[in-house]
Each structure stands twice: as C-alpha cells, then as structure tokens.
mmCIF file of C-alpha atoms in Angstrom:
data_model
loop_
_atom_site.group_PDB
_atom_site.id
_atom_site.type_symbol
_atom_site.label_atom_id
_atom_site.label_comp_id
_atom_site.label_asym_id
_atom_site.label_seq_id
_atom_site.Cartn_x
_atom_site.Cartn_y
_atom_site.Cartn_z
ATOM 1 C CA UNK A 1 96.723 93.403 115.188
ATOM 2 C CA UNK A 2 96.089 95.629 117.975
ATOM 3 C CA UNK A 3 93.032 98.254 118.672
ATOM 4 C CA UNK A 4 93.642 101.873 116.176
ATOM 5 C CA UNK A 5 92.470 105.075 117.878
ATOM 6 C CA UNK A 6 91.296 108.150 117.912
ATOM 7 C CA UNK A 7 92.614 111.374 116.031
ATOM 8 C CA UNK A 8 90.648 114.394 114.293
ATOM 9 C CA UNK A 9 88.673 113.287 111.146
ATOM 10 C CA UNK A 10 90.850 113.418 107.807
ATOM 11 C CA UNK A 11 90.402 113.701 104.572
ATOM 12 C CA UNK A 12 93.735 112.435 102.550
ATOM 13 C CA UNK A 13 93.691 112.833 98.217
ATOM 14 C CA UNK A 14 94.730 110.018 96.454
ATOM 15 C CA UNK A 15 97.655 110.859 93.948
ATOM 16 C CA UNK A 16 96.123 108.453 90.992
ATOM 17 C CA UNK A 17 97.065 111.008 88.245
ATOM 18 C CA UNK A 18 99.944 112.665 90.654
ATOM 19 C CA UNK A 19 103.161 113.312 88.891
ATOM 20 C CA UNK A 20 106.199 111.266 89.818
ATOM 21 C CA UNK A 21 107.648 112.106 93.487
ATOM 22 C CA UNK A 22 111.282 113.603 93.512
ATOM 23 C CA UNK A 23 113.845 110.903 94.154
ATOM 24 C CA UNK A 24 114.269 109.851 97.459
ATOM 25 C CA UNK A 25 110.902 110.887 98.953
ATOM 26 C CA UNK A 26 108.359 108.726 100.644
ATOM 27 C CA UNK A 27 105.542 107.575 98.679
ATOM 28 C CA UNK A 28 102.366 108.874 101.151
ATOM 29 C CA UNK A 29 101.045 106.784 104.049
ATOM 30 C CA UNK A 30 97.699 106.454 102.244
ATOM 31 C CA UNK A 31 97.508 105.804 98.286
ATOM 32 C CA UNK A 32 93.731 106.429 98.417
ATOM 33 C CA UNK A 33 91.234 109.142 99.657
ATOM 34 C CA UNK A 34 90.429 108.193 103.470
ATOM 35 C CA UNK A 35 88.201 109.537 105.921
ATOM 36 C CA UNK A 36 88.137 109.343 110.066
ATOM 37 C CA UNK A 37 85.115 109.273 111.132
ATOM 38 C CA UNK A 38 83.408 107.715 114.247
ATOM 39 C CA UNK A 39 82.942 104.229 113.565
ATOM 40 C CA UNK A 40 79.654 102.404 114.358
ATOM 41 C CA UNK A 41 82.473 99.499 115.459
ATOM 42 C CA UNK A 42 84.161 101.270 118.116
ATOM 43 C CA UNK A 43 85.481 104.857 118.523
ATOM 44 C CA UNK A 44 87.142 105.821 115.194
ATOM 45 C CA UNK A 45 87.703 104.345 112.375
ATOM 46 C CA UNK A 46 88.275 104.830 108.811
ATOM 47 C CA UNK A 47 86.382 105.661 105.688
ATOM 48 C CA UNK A 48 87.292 105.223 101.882
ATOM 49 C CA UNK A 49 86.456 108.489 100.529
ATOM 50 C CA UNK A 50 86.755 106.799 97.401
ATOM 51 C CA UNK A 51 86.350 103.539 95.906
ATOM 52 C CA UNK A 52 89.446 101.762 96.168
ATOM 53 C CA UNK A 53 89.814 98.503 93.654
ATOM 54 C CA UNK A 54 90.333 94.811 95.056
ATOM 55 C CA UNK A 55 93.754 94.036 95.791
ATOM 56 C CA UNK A 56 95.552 97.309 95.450
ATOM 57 C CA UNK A 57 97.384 98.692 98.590
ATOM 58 C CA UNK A 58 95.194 100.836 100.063
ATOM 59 C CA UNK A 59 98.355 102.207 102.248
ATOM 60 C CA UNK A 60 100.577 101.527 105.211
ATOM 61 C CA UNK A 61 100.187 102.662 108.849
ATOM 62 C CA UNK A 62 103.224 104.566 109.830
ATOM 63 C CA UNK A 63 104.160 105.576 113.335
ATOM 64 C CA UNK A 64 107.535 105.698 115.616
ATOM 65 C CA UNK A 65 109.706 102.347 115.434
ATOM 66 C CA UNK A 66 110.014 101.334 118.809
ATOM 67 C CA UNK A 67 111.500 97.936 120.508
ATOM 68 C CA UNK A 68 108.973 95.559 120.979
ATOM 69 C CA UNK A 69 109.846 95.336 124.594
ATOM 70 C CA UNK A 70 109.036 98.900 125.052
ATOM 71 C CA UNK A 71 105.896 98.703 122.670
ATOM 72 C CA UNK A 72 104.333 96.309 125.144
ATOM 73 C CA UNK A 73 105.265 98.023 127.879
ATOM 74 C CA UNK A 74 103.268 101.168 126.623
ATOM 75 C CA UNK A 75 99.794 99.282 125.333
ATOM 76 C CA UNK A 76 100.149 97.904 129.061
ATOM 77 C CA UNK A 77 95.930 98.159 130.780
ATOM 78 C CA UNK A 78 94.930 100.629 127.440
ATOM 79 C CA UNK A 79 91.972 99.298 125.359
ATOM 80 C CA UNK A 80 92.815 100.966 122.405
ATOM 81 C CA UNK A 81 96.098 100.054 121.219
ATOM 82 C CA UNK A 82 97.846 101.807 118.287
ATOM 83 C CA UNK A 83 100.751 99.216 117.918
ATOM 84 C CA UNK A 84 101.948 96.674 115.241
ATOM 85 C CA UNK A 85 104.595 94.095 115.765
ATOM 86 C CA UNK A 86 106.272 94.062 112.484
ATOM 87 C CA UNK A 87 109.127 91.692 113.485
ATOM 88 C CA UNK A 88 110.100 89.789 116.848
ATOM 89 C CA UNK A 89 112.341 93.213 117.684
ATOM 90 C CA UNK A 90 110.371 95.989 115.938
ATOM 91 C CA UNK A 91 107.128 97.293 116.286
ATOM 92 C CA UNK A 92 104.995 100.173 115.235
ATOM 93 C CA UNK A 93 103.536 102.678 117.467
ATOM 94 C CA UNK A 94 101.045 105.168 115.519
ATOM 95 C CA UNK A 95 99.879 106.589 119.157
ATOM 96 C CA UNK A 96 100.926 110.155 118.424
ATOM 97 C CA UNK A 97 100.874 109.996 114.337
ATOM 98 C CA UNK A 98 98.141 111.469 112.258
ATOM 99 C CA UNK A 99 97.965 108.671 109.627
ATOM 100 C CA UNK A 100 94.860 107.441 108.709
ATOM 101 C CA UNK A 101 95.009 103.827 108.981
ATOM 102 C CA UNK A 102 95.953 103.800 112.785
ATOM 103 C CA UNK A 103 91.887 103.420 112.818
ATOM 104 C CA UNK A 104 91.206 100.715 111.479
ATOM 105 C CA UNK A 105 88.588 98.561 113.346
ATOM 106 C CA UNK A 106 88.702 94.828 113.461
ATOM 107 C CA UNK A 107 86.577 92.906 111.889
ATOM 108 C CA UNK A 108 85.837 89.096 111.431
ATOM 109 C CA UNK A 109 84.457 89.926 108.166
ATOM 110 C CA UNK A 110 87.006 92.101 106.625
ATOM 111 C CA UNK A 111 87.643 94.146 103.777
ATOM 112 C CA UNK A 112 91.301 94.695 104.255
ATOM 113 C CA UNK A 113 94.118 92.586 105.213
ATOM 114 C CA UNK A 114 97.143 93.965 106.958
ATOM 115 C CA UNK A 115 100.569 92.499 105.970
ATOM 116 C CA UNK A 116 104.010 92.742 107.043
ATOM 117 C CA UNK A 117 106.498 93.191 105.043
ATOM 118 C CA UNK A 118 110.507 94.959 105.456
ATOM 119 C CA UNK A 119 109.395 96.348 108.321
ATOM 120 C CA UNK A 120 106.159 97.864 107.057
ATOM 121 C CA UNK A 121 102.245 97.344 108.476
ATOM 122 C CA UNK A 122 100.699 97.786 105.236
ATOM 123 C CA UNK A 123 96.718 97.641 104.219
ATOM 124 C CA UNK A 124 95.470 95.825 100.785
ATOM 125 C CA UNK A 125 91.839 95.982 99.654
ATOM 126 C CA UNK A 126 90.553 91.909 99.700
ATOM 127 C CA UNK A 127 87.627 93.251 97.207
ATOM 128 C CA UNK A 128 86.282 96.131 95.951
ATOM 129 C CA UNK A 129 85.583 98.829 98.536
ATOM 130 C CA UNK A 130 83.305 101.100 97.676
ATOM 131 C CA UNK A 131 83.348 104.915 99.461
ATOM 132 C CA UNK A 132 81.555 105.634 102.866
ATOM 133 C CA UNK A 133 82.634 101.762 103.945
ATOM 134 C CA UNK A 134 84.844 101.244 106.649
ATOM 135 C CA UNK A 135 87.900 99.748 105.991
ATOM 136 C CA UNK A 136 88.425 96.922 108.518
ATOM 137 C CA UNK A 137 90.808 93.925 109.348
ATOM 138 C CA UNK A 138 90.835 90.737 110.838
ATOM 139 C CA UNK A 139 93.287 91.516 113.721
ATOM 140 C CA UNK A 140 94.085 88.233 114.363
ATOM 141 C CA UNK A 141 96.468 87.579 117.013
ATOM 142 C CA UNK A 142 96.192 90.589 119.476
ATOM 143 C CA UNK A 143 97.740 91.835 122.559
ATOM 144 C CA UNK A 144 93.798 91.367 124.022
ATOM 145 C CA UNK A 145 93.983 88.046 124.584
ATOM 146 C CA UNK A 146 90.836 87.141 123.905
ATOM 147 C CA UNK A 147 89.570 89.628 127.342
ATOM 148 C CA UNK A 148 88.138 92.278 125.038
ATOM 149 C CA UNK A 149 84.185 91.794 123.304
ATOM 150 C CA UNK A 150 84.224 91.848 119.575
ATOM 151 C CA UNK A 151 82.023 94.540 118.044
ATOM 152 C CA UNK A 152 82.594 94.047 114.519
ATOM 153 C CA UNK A 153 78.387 92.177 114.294
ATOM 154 C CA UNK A 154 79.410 90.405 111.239
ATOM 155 C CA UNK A 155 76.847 87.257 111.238
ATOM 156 C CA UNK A 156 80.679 85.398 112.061
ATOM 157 C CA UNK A 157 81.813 87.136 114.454
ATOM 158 C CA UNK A 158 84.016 85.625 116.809
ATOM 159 C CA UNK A 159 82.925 87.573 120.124
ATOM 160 C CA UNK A 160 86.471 87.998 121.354
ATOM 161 C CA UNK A 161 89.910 89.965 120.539
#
C-alpha cells in the first residue's frame, strides 16, 4: 500500500454506544477514536485514542475513486503517496480527504492489516492495540519499488518500500 500523508491532527469519537444511523447513511470512516499526530516513522501518522480490540475493523480509508490509470499518473516522483488500488480499474486517492487512516505508516511489524474488499481499503486490528500506539501496516506491494528506505525499526525490518 502506498505512503499516507499529512493533514491537521484529529481527534474522531468512536460510536460504541451510538444509536442506530438513519437508513441509508454511511457508517463513519473510523469506528474507533483516532488521533494524527507526527509519527516517529515518518511525517504523520495515526494514533488510537483508544484501545481498539484484536480483530475488529478499526475503519476504512475513504478518498475520491479515481481510474487507476490516472491514480498513477498523480503519485508520479511524490514520496508520500495517499493512494490504494482497490481493483485492477479503481483506486483510492485520500490526497485531499480528512480521514484519519490516510496516515497510516508502514510497518514490517504491524498492528493493522489493510484489506480490500467491494471496493473498500479497510483497516482491522491484528491484536490488541492499546491507545497512544500507532496504528501501522505492512504495505506490501507499493508503487516505491523497493527505491524508498524503510523507517518502520522493527528488529525485521525489511529496509525497503
């Protein structure tokens, strides 16, 4: 997954005890209380301002749908990338969106997985989290290419996106 960046620190209230939405509307972006913060990784990243149980959705990223096409031709020489490939057509581009989870850092000792599904970049704890950690991913594949230093200093760490 590519490189989440910078936005304004925010603070987002988890609706645990929340009454039931009105038919029709989106559930939010993040089911937990997160936090942007700077991240001792790299630039931003994000912060559970609560502790969020293993293997609950922590929330999705959410951005413009774009062409894939045109989502590679805007990450094109940028660093940090704010763009998930959900399908070979469709991608994800949280540049200009104020959701949370655009920031989080890789890691190659995650806490969080991302997964794809309809369409949808969506985070799930892989154990408990507990609040003040960053919530990171392993990105994987990435539109880096292996040409940008890993920064995650987990004792694996890879030393490459």
């Amino acid at each position: 997954m590519p490189r989440l960046s910078s936005v304004a620190a925010v603070a987002t209230p988890a609706p645990t005890d929340a009454p039931s939405r009105p038919k029709g509307e989106p559930q939010p972006a993040e089911r937990f209380a997160l936090a942007v913060d700077k991240s001792p990784i790299d630039g931003l990243g994000v912060f559970a301002a609560e502790s969020i149980p293993a293997r609950r959705k922590i929330g999705e990223m959410r951005g413009e749908i774009v062409p894939v096409r045109e989502a590679r031709r805007r990450i094109e020489g940028r660093r940090r990338i704010h763009v998930v490939e959900v399908t070979d057509k469709t991608a994800i581009d949280a540049t200009k969106s104020d959701c949370a989870l655009r920031h989080v850092n890789h890691s190659c000792a995650p806490n969080a997985v991302l997964r794809i599904r309809q369409g949808r970049a969506e985070f799930y704890a892989m154990r408990d989290i507990d609040p003040g950690e960053e919530i990171c991913a392993d990105y994987g594949e990435s539109h880096h290419e292996g040409r940008l230093r890993c920064r995650c200093g987990a004792p694996n760490c890879k030393g490459r996106l």
